[in-house]
Coordinates of C-alpha atoms in Angstrom, one line a residue:
Chain N
X192 CA 5.8 -53.0 -26.4
X193 CA 5.1 -51.7 -29.9
X194 CA 1.9 -50.1 -28.7
X195 CA 3.7 -48.6 -25.8
X196 CA 6.3 -47.0 -28.1
X197 CA 3.6 -45.7 -30.4
X198 CA 2.0 -44.2 -27.3
X199 CA 5.2 -42.5 -26.3
X200 CA 5.6 -41.0 -29.7
X201 CA 2.0 -39.9 -29.8
X202 CA 2.5 -38.2 -26.4
X203 CA 5.6 -36.5 -27.6
X204 CA 4.0 -35.2 -30.8
X205 CA 1.1 -33.8 -28.8
X206 CA 3.1 -32.4 -25.9
X207 CA 6.3 -31.2 -27.6
X208 CA 4.8 -28.1 -29.3
X209 CA 3.2 -27.2 -26.0
X210 CA 6.5 -27.3 -24.2
X211 CA 8.3 -25.6 -26.9
X212 CA 5.9 -22.7 -26.7
X213 CA 5.9 -22.7 -22.9
X214 CA 9.6 -23.3 -22.6
X215 CA 10.6 -20.5 -24.9
X216 CA 8.5 -18.1 -22.9
X217 CA 9.9 -19.3 -19.7
X218 CA 13.4 -18.7 -21.0
X219 CA 12.4 -15.2 -21.9
X220 CA 11.1 -14.7 -18.5
X221 CA 14.3 -15.6 -16.7
X222 CA 15.1 -12.9 -14.2
X223 CA 18.3 -11.8 -15.8
X224 CA 16.6 -11.1 -19.1
X225 CA 13.7 -9.0 -17.7
X226 CA 13.5 -5.4 -18.4
X227 CA 11.5 -2.4 -17.5
X228 CA 10.3 0.6 -19.4
X229 CA 13.0 2.8 -17.9
X230 CA 15.7 0.4 -19.0
X231 CA 14.2 -0.1 -22.4
X232 CA 16.3 -0.3 -25.4
X233 CA 16.0 -1.9 -28.8
X234 CA 18.1 -4.8 -27.7
X235 CA 15.6 -5.6 -25.0
X236 CA 12.6 -5.4 -27.2
X237 CA 12.0 -9.2 -27.3
X238 CA 12.2 -9.7 -23.6
X239 CA 9.2 -10.4 -21.4
X240 CA 8.3 -7.5 -19.2
X241 CA 7.9 -8.3 -15.6
X242 CA 4.4 -6.9 -15.5
X243 CA 3.4 -9.7 -17.8
X244 CA 4.8 -13.0 -16.6
X245 CA 4.0 -15.9 -18.9
X246 CA 1.8 -17.6 -16.3
X247 CA -0.4 -14.6 -15.8
X248 CA -2.1 -15.4 -19.1
X249 CA -0.9 -18.9 -20.1
X250 CA -1.6 -22.2 -18.6
X251 CA 0.0 -25.4 -19.9
X252 CA -2.9 -27.3 -18.4
X253 CA -6.3 -26.0 -19.0
X254 CA -5.4 -23.1 -21.2
X255 CA -8.4 -22.7 -23.5
X256 CA -7.0 -20.1 -25.9
X257 CA -5.1 -20.8 -29.1
X258 CA -1.7 -20.3 -27.4
X259 CA -2.8 -22.0 -24.2
X260 CA -4.0 -18.7 -22.8
X261 CA -6.3 -18.9 -19.8
X262 CA -9.2 -17.5 -21.9
X263 CA -9.9 -17.5 -25.6
X264 CA -10.7 -13.8 -25.7
X265 CA -7.9 -11.3 -25.4
X266 CA -10.1 -8.7 -23.8
X267 CA -11.0 -11.0 -21.0
X268 CA -7.4 -11.7 -20.3
X269 CA -6.6 -8.0 -20.2
X270 CA -9.6 -6.9 -18.2
X271 CA -9.3 -9.6 -15.6
X272 CA -6.3 -7.6 -14.2
X273 CA -6.8 -4.1 -15.7
X274 CA -10.3 -3.9 -14.3
X275 CA -11.3 -0.4 -13.1
X276 CA -13.2 -1.9 -10.2
X277 CA -10.4 -4.0 -8.8
X278 CA -7.2 -3.7 -10.7
X279 CA -4.5 -6.1 -9.6
X280 CA -1.6 -4.5 -7.9
X281 CA -0.3 -1.6 -9.9
X282 CA -2.1 -2.7 -13.1
X283 CA -3.5 0.5 -14.7
X284 CA -7.3 0.3 -14.8
X285 CA -8.7 0.6 -18.3
X286 CA -11.9 0.3 -20.3
X287 CA -12.6 -0.1 -24.0
X288 CA -12.5 2.8 -26.4
X289 CA -16.1 3.0 -27.5
X290 CA -18.6 5.7 -28.2
X291 CA -19.9 7.0 -24.9
X292 CA -21.9 4.1 -23.6
X293 CA -24.3 6.6 -22.1
X294 CA -25.3 7.5 -25.6
X295 CA -25.9 3.9 -26.6
X296 CA -29.5 2.7 -26.8
X297 CA -28.5 -0.9 -26.7
X298 CA -26.6 -0.7 -23.5
X299 CA -24.0 -3.3 -24.3
X300 CA -23.4 -3.0 -28.0
X301 CA -21.8 0.1 -29.4
X302 CA -21.5 1.5 -32.8
X303 CA -17.8 0.9 -32.5
X304 CA -15.5 -0.6 -30.0
X305 CA -11.7 -0.5 -30.2
X306 CA -10.4 -3.5 -28.4
X307 CA -7.2 -3.5 -26.4
X308 CA -5.0 -5.1 -29.0
X309 CA -5.8 -2.7 -31.7
X310 CA -3.6 -0.1 -30.0
X311 CA -1.6 -2.3 -27.7
X312 CA 0.8 -5.0 -28.9
X313 CA -0.6 -8.5 -29.3
X314 CA 0.7 -10.5 -27.5
X315 CA 1.8 -7.9 -24.8
X316 CA 5.0 -9.7 -24.1
X317 CA 7.7 -7.1 -24.7
X318 CA 8.5 -3.5 -25.1
X319 CA 8.1 -2.1 -28.6
X320 CA 10.7 -0.1 -30.5
X321 CA 9.4 2.1 -33.2
X322 CA 10.9 2.8 -36.6
X323 CA 12.8 5.8 -35.2
X324 CA 14.5 3.8 -32.4
X325 CA 12.3 5.1 -29.7
X326 CA 10.5 2.9 -27.2
X327 CA 6.8 3.0 -27.3
X328 CA 5.2 3.6 -23.9
X329 CA 2.3 1.5 -22.5
X330 CA 3.0 -1.2 -25.0
X331 CA 1.5 0.8 -27.8
X332 CA 1.9 -0.7 -31.2
X333 CA 4.5 0.8 -33.6
X334 CA 1.7 1.0 -36.2
X335 CA -2.1 1.2 -35.7
X336 CA -4.9 1.0 -38.2
X337 CA -7.4 3.8 -38.2
X338 CA -10.7 2.0 -37.9
X339 CA -12.5 4.7 -39.8
X340 CA -10.6 4.6 -43.0
X341 CA -8.6 1.4 -42.8
X342 CA -5.3 3.3 -43.2
X343 CA -2.3 2.0 -41.1
X344 CA -0.2 4.7 -39.5
X345 CA 3.2 4.5 -38.0
X346 CA 2.9 5.7 -34.4
X347 CA 5.4 7.4 -32.1
X348 CA 4.4 7.3 -28.5
X349 CA 7.5 7.9 -26.5
X350 CA 6.3 10.4 -23.9
X351 CA 3.1 11.0 -21.9
X352 CA 3.2 14.7 -22.7
X353 CA 4.9 17.0 -25.1
X354 CA 6.5 15.8 -28.3
X355 CA 5.8 12.2 -29.4
X356 CA 3.0 11.9 -26.9
X357 CA -0.8 11.7 -27.4
X358 CA -1.1 14.7 -29.7
X359 CA 2.1 16.8 -30.0
X360 CA 1.0 18.8 -33.0
X361 CA 3.2 21.7 -32.1
X362 CA 6.5 19.9 -31.7
X363 CA 9.6 20.4 -34.0
X364 CA 8.9 17.2 -35.8
X365 CA 5.1 17.5 -35.7
X366 CA 4.5 18.1 -39.3
X367 CA 6.4 15.0 -40.4
X368 CA 4.0 13.0 -42.5
X369 CA 5.7 9.7 -41.8
X370 CA 4.2 9.2 -38.4
X371 CA 1.2 10.0 -36.3
X372 CA 0.4 10.3 -32.6
X373 CA -1.8 7.6 -31.0
X374 CA -4.7 10.0 -30.4
X375 CA -4.6 12.3 -33.3
X376 CA -4.1 9.6 -35.8
X377 CA -7.9 9.5 -35.7
X378 CA -8.7 12.7 -33.8
X379 CA -6.9 15.1 -35.9
X380 CA -5.8 18.6 -35.0
X381 CA -9.0 20.3 -35.8
X382 CA -11.3 20.7 -32.8
X383 CA -14.4 19.8 -34.8
X384 CA -12.8 16.6 -36.2
X385 CA -11.6 15.6 -32.8
X386 CA -15.1 16.0 -31.5
X387 CA -17.0 14.4 -34.3
X388 CA -18.1 17.7 -35.9
X389 CA -20.0 18.5 -32.7
X390 CA -18.1 21.4 -31.1
X391 CA -19.4 22.5 -27.8
X392 CA -20.8 25.9 -28.2
X393 CA -19.5 28.3 -25.6
X394 CA -16.7 26.0 -24.5
X395 CA -13.6 28.0 -24.1
X396 CA -11.5 25.1 -25.6
X397 CA -13.4 25.6 -28.8
X398 CA -11.6 28.7 -29.5
X399 CA -8.5 26.7 -30.3
X400 CA -8.1 24.5 -33.3
X401 CA -5.5 22.6 -31.4
X402 CA -7.3 21.7 -28.3
X403 CA -4.5 20.8 -25.8
X404 CA -1.5 19.9 -27.8
X405 CA 1.1 18.0 -25.8
X406 CA -1.2 17.4 -22.9
X407 CA -1.7 14.1 -21.3
X408 CA -5.0 13.4 -22.8
X409 CA -5.8 10.5 -20.4
X410 CA -4.7 12.5 -17.3
X411 CA -6.5 14.5 -14.7
X412 CA -10.2 14.7 -15.2
X413 CA -10.2 14.4 -18.9
X414 CA -10.2 11.4 -21.2
X415 CA -9.4 8.7 -18.6
X416 CA -8.6 5.3 -20.0
X417 CA -10.6 3.7 -17.2
X418 CA -13.7 5.4 -18.7
X419 CA -13.0 4.4 -22.2
X420 CA -11.5 7.8 -22.9
X421 CA -14.9 9.5 -22.5
X422 CA -14.7 13.0 -21.1
X423 CA -15.8 13.0 -17.5
X424 CA -18.7 15.2 -16.7
X425 CA -16.6 17.2 -14.2
X426 CA -14.1 18.0 -16.9
X427 CA -16.8 18.9 -19.4
X428 CA -18.2 21.4 -16.9
X429 CA -14.7 22.9 -16.7
X430 CA -13.6 20.9 -13.7
Chain H
X343 CA -22.6 -28.8 -14.6
X344 CA -26.1 -27.6 -13.9
X345 CA -27.2 -24.2 -14.9
X346 CA -30.5 -23.0 -13.7
X347 CA -32.0 -19.7 -14.2
X348 CA -35.0 -18.1 -12.6
X349 CA -37.8 -17.0 -14.9
X350 CA -37.2 -13.3 -14.3
X351 CA -33.7 -13.2 -15.8
X352 CA -34.8 -12.4 -19.4
X353 CA -37.1 -9.8 -18.0
X354 CA -34.3 -8.6 -15.8
X355 CA -31.8 -8.1 -18.6
X356 CA -34.3 -6.1 -20.6
X357 CA -35.3 -4.2 -17.5
X358 CA -31.8 -3.2 -16.6
X359 CA -31.0 -2.0 -20.0
X360 CA -34.0 0.0 -20.6
X361 CA -35.7 1.1 -17.4
X362 CA -33.1 1.2 -14.7
X363 CA -32.7 4.9 -14.7
X364 CA -36.0 5.7 -16.3
X365 CA -37.6 5.0 -12.9
X366 CA -35.2 6.9 -10.8
X367 CA -35.7 10.5 -11.8
X368 CA -38.5 11.2 -9.4
X369 CA -36.8 9.8 -6.4
X370 CA -33.3 10.6 -7.2
X371 CA -31.4 11.5 -4.0
X372 CA -28.4 13.8 -4.2
X373 CA -28.2 14.6 -0.5
X374 CA -24.7 15.9 0.1
X375 CA -23.2 17.2 3.3
X376 CA -21.6 20.6 2.8
X377 CA -18.3 19.2 4.1
X378 CA -18.4 16.7 1.3
X379 CA -16.6 18.9 -1.1
X380 CA -13.7 19.1 -3.5
X381 CA -13.2 16.2 -5.8
X382 CA -15.7 14.1 -3.9
X383 CA -18.6 16.3 -4.7
X384 CA -21.2 14.7 -6.8
X385 CA -21.8 15.7 -10.4
X386 CA -25.1 15.9 -12.1
X387 CA -26.0 12.7 -14.0
X388 CA -27.8 14.5 -16.8
X389 CA -29.9 12.1 -18.9
X390 CA -32.0 10.1 -16.4
X391 CA -32.5 7.3 -19.0
X392 CA -28.9 6.3 -19.0
X393 CA -28.5 2.5 -18.7
X394 CA -26.3 0.6 -16.3
X395 CA -22.9 0.5 -17.9
X396 CA -20.3 -1.2 -15.7
X397 CA -21.8 -2.8 -12.6
X398 CA -19.1 -3.7 -10.1
X399 CA -19.8 -4.6 -6.5
X400 CA -23.2 -5.2 -4.9
X401 CA -24.7 -5.7 -1.5
X402 CA -28.0 -6.3 0.2
X403 CA -29.5 -3.3 1.9
X404 CA -32.3 -2.1 4.0
X405 CA -33.6 -3.2 7.3
X406 CA -35.2 -6.3 5.7
X407 CA -32.4 -6.8 3.2
X408 CA -34.8 -6.5 0.4
X409 CA -32.9 -3.9 -1.5
X410 CA -29.8 -4.5 -3.7
X411 CA -27.2 -1.7 -4.1
X412 CA -25.0 -1.9 -7.1
X413 CA -22.0 0.3 -7.9
X414 CA -21.2 1.5 -11.5
X415 CA -17.7 2.9 -11.5
X416 CA -18.2 4.2 -15.1
X417 CA -21.2 6.3 -14.4
X418 CA -20.2 7.0 -10.8
X419 CA -23.6 5.8 -9.7
X420 CA -25.0 3.5 -7.1
X421 CA -28.2 1.9 -8.2
X422 CA -30.8 0.8 -5.7
X423 CA -33.1 -2.0 -6.7
X424 CA -36.1 -3.4 -4.7
X425 CA -36.1 -7.1 -4.9
X426 CA -39.6 -8.7 -5.1
X427 CA -40.0 -12.4 -5.6
X428 CA -36.6 -12.5 -7.2
X429 CA -37.3 -9.6 -9.6
X430 CA -35.1 -6.5 -9.5
X431 CA -37.2 -3.4 -9.6
X432 CA -35.3 -0.2 -10.2
X433 CA -35.9 2.1 -7.2
X434 CA -33.5 5.0 -7.4
X435 CA -29.9 5.9 -7.9
X436 CA -27.3 7.9 -6.1
X437 CA -25.0 10.0 -8.1
X438 CA -21.3 10.1 -7.0
X439 CA -18.2 11.1 -8.8
X440 CA -16.8 8.4 -11.1
X441 CA -14.9 5.6 -9.5
X442 CA -17.4 4.2 -7.0
X443 CA -16.1 0.7 -6.1
X444 CA -16.8 -1.3 -3.0
X445 CA -20.2 -1.1 -1.2
X446 CA -21.6 -2.7 1.9
X447 CA -24.6 -2.3 4.1
X448 CA -24.5 -2.2 7.9
X449 CA -27.1 -1.1 10.4
X450 CA -28.9 1.8 9.0
X451 CA -26.3 3.0 6.5
X452 CA -24.3 2.0 3.5
X453 CA -20.6 2.4 3.0
X454 CA -19.2 3.3 -0.5
X455 CA -15.6 3.3 -1.6
X456 CA -14.5 5.6 -4.3
X457 CA -11.2 5.0 -6.2
X458 CA -11.3 8.5 -7.8
X459 CA -11.4 10.3 -4.5
X460 CA -9.5 7.5 -2.6
X461 CA -12.1 7.6 0.1
X462 CA -14.8 5.5 1.9
X463 CA -17.9 7.2 3.3
X464 CA -21.0 6.2 5.1
X465 CA -24.5 7.3 3.9
X466 CA -28.0 6.8 5.2
X467 CA -30.3 4.8 3.1
X468 CA -31.7 8.0 1.6
X469 CA -28.2 9.1 0.5
X470 CA -27.4 11.5 3.2
X471 CA -23.7 11.6 3.9
X472 CA -22.8 10.7 7.4
X473 CA -19.0 10.5 7.7
X474 CA -15.8 9.4 6.1
X475 CA -13.8 6.4 7.2
X476 CA -10.3 7.3 8.1
X477 CA -8.7 10.6 7.1
X478 CA -6.9 12.0 4.1
X479 CA -4.4 9.4 2.8
X480 CA -6.0 6.5 4.6
X481 CA -6.9 4.9 1.3
X482 CA -5.5 4.7 -2.2
X483 CA -7.8 2.4 -4.0
X484 CA -10.6 1.0 -1.8
X485 CA -11.9 -1.7 -3.9
X486 CA -14.2 -3.7 -1.6
X487 CA -16.0 -3.4 1.7
X488 CA -17.8 -5.8 4.1
X489 CA -19.7 -5.1 7.3
X490 CA -20.7 -7.2 10.3
X491 CA -22.9 -4.7 12.1
X492 CA -23.6 -7.0 15.1
X493 CA -19.8 -7.2 15.9
X494 CA -19.4 -3.5 15.0
X495 CA -16.9 -4.2 12.2
X496 CA -16.3 -2.6 8.8
X497 CA -13.6 -4.2 6.6
X498 CA -12.1 -2.2 3.7
X499 CA -9.8 -3.7 1.2
X500 CA -7.4 -1.4 -0.5
X501 CA -5.8 -3.4 -3.3
X502 CA -3.2 -0.7 -4.2
X503 CA -2.0 -0.5 -0.6
X504 CA -2.5 -4.2 -0.3
X505 CA -4.1 -3.8 3.1
X506 CA -7.3 -4.4 4.9
X507 CA -8.4 -1.6 7.3
X508 CA -10.9 -2.5 10.1
X509 CA -13.2 0.1 11.5
X510 CA -16.2 0.2 13.8
X511 CA -19.5 0.9 12.2
X512 CA -19.4 4.5 13.5
X513 CA -16.0 5.0 11.9
X514 CA -13.5 4.5 14.7
X515 CA -10.3 2.8 13.4
X516 CA -9.6 -0.6 14.9
X517 CA -6.9 -2.3 13.0
X518 CA -4.9 -2.5 9.8
X519 CA -3.6 -5.7 8.3
X520 CA -1.1 -5.8 5.5
X521 CA -1.8 -8.4 2.8
X522 CA 1.7 -9.8 3.0
X523 CA 1.4 -10.3 6.8
X524 CA -1.8 -12.2 6.1
X525 CA -0.1 -14.4 3.5
X526 CA -1.7 -12.8 0.4
X527 CA -0.2 -11.4 -2.8
X528 CA -2.9 -9.7 -4.8
X529 CA -6.2 -9.5 -2.8
X530 CA -8.9 -8.0 -4.9
X531 CA -12.3 -8.6 -3.2
X532 CA -14.0 -9.4 0.1
X533 CA -16.8 -11.5 1.3
X534 CA -18.2 -12.1 4.8
X535 CA -19.8 -14.9 6.7
X536 CA -21.4 -13.3 9.7
X537 CA -22.7 -16.6 11.0
X538 CA -19.2 -18.1 11.3
X539 CA -17.7 -14.7 11.8
X540 CA -15.3 -15.1 9.0
X541 CA -13.9 -12.8 6.4
X542 CA -13.3 -14.1 2.9
X543 CA -10.6 -12.6 0.7
X544 CA -10.2 -13.4 -3.0
X545 CA -6.5 -13.3 -4.0
X546 CA -5.1 -13.4 -7.5
X547 CA -1.9 -14.7 -5.8
X548 CA 1.1 -14.6 -8.0
X549 CA -1.1 -14.9 -11.0
X550 CA 0.2 -18.4 -11.7
X551 CA 3.9 -17.8 -11.1
X552 CA 3.9 -20.2 -8.3
X553 CA 4.7 -17.6 -5.7
X554 CA 1.2 -17.7 -4.4
X555 CA -1.9 -19.5 -5.6
X556 CA -5.1 -18.0 -6.9
X557 CA -7.1 -18.6 -3.8
X558 CA -9.9 -17.7 -1.4
X559 CA -8.5 -17.0 2.1
X560 CA -10.8 -17.5 5.1
X561 CA -9.9 -15.4 8.1
X562 CA -11.4 -15.0 11.5
X563 CA -12.2 -11.4 12.6
X564 CA -8.8 -11.2 14.3
X565 CA -6.9 -11.8 11.0
X566 CA -6.0 -15.4 11.7
X567 CA -6.2 -17.5 8.6
X568 CA -8.4 -20.4 9.1
X569 CA -8.4 -21.8 5.6
X570 CA -7.0 -21.4 2.1
X571 CA -9.1 -22.6 -0.8
X572 CA -6.7 -22.8 -3.7
X573 CA -7.7 -22.4 -7.3
X574 CA -4.9 -24.5 -8.4
X575 CA -5.7 -27.9 -9.7
X576 CA -2.9 -30.5 -9.7
X577 CA 0.5 -29.4 -10.7
X578 CA -0.1 -26.6 -13.2
X579 CA -3.8 -26.4 -13.9
X580 CA -6.4 -24.2 -12.3
X581 CA -10.1 -24.6 -11.5
X582 CA -10.3 -20.8 -11.0
X583 CA -7.7 -18.2 -11.6
X584 CA -9.2 -14.7 -11.2
X585 CA -11.4 -15.0 -8.1
X586 CA -13.4 -11.9 -7.5
X587 CA -16.5 -11.2 -5.3
X588 CA -17.6 -13.9 -2.8
X589 CA -20.5 -14.4 -0.5
X590 CA -21.9 -17.2 1.6
X591 CA -25.4 -18.7 1.1
X592 CA -27.9 -20.0 3.7
X593 CA -26.2 -23.4 3.8
X594 CA -22.8 -21.9 4.4
X595 CA -21.5 -22.6 1.0
X596 CA -19.1 -20.1 -0.6
X597 CA -20.2 -18.5 -3.8
X598 CA -17.4 -16.9 -5.9
X599 CA -17.2 -15.4 -9.4
X600 CA -14.2 -15.8 -11.6
X601 CA -13.6 -12.7 -13.8
X602 CA -11.7 -14.7 -16.4
X603 CA -13.6 -17.9 -16.8
X604 CA -16.8 -16.0 -16.3
X605 CA -18.2 -18.6 -14.0
X606 CA -20.0 -18.7 -10.7
X607 CA -18.5 -21.3 -8.4
X608 CA -20.3 -22.9 -5.5
X609 CA -17.7 -24.2 -3.1
X610 CA -17.9 -26.3 0.0
X611 CA -16.4 -24.3 2.8
X612 CA -15.0 -27.3 4.7
X613 CA -13.4 -29.3 1.9
X614 CA -12.8 -26.6 -0.6
X615 CA -14.4 -28.8 -3.2
X616 CA -16.3 -27.1 -6.1
X617 CA -19.8 -28.3 -5.8
X618 CA -21.3 -26.6 -8.8
X619 CA -20.5 -24.1 -11.6
X620 CA -22.9 -21.7 -13.3
X621 CA -22.4 -19.5 -16.3
X622 CA -19.8 -19.2 -19.0
X623 CA -18.3 -16.4 -21.2
X624 CA -20.6 -14.9 -23.7
X625 CA -23.3 -12.3 -24.2
X626 CA -26.4 -14.5 -24.2
X627 CA -28.7 -14.9 -21.2
X628 CA -26.8 -17.1 -18.6
X629 CA -23.5 -16.0 -20.0
X630 CA -21.3 -13.3 -18.5
X631 CA -18.2 -11.2 -19.3
X632 CA -16.0 -10.2 -16.4
X633 CA -18.3 -11.0 -13.5
X634 CA -17.1 -9.1 -10.4
X635 CA -19.4 -9.8 -7.5
X636 CA -22.2 -11.9 -6.2
X637 CA -25.0 -11.7 -3.7
X638 CA -27.4 -14.5 -2.8
X639 CA -30.8 -14.3 -1.2
X640 CA -32.4 -16.7 1.2
X641 CA -34.1 -18.7 -1.6
X642 CA -30.8 -19.4 -3.3
X643 CA -31.0 -16.9 -6.0
X644 CA -27.5 -15.6 -6.8
X645 CA -27.2 -12.1 -8.4
X646 CA -24.0 -11.6 -10.3
X647 CA -22.7 -8.3 -11.8
X648 CA -21.6 -8.9 -15.4
X649 CA -19.3 -6.0 -15.6
X650 CA -18.5 -5.9 -19.4
X651 CA -22.1 -6.5 -20.4
X652 CA -23.6 -3.9 -18.1
X653 CA -26.2 -6.2 -16.6
X654 CA -26.9 -8.6 -13.7
X655 CA -27.3 -12.3 -14.2
X656 CA -29.5 -14.3 -11.8
X657 CA -28.9 -17.9 -11.2
X658 CA -30.7 -20.4 -9.0
X659 CA -28.0 -22.0 -7.1
X660 CA -30.3 -23.9 -4.7
X661 CA -29.4 -24.1 -1.1
X662 CA -32.3 -21.9 0.1
X663 CA -33.1 -21.7 3.7

């Protein structure tokens, strides 16, 4: 009997933390607490978004990651659904932000690679409210570290174009030093800096120091996320 | 678990990374029909030494099925390899717009889906455009294709529209099945068993929410579900959870890759039992990151696209004819 009781306690000690973790997320995922980007508010910031149900990534039995995730690597979890070849449902297809892989001599290893969670919240459970009370789109972090200089910047990403978007350098609050845009926090407003001191001679865009302020950088034929933000050849040719 | 590899694999990895496109320049085909215009027009690839970047779907091709076609959605390229004694020899590449996805061979042509142009088109083996399947608006995100040329059937999975469109090999529409009507939630990839005349559909299900299991559905060519091989294991566990490309080997076993566990599963078609597992996550030979499709030859060599690593892994899964 004693051995049996010890066994029960041992089981409880082992399993309880797992259920606490799982249980808390299940409660967050209750239908009445779910929210969407359009209904976002600071009050809803801690609620699980319906696009990321707990069980998509976590498994109580067989989860191999540190929080019972189905994979130990975050990027595998993300890319298993946000895969450009076969995204699941409406999951936006995406690829890593690297140097142009076509410039890489090694094929698989790049001089830099910015993983998903460096720009997107980790874990991607809920909407993010930035320091100004705005809701970050696309689960972008409220602050992101510039991999080049190690500086952490507060980010406002509240729109896909115009002010508070990818690079709204002309907006009314654009010179505020307290925050940055998600793209120009690294790729600043100078054409040459955005393009690694390698301006394209003869390219009409080169005449502007501000490239395409307020544009949806990832839209159209330009810096699509599903190509790691690399400029598509058609766009480079003026397409 | 037994993991076997054929001797050529190390050679293959190096080959793919360094010489894929180096060999293609002379024989590069960019045969485009004048009608093939607008956003679907090809762009110039530029540097011919560019490596494979993001291999996605693949299919056997050629009258003797001794060529392998592999799509690369990142580069917008279809690579053609000649397969000699298990070795992949780069043969040529076809340059499309970015977004090439599904691919399948049937008769004297291959079919390519393109998610950028939301279209599926047929090409001769030399790359000459023949015709589009469907019309404008037929597809939104054609992610995989399978063909049974003897029965004059082309299946196209659109995983945004959540549907499977059925055409004749010459492009005449035959049927459209909605995923929900077939009992699926998130179908992502196709496979075909032309011997049994069955279509395999990999389904992410409800992604573990319980509304639908991760599964491989087996349908007859009329859309009747014959079998459901669930990835669920017991109450809450999973033996596979992100089923992607499937195929059937000479023994009738189902081969399937899991994009999350990075494993190649060999599954008994009748019982659904997992007979063997190959591969694991990682970057070393024999390891994969986000495998998306598999093709197997008559000798039991399975060729798997390792999407994130930009290479193809080859496993000896046995079961040769």
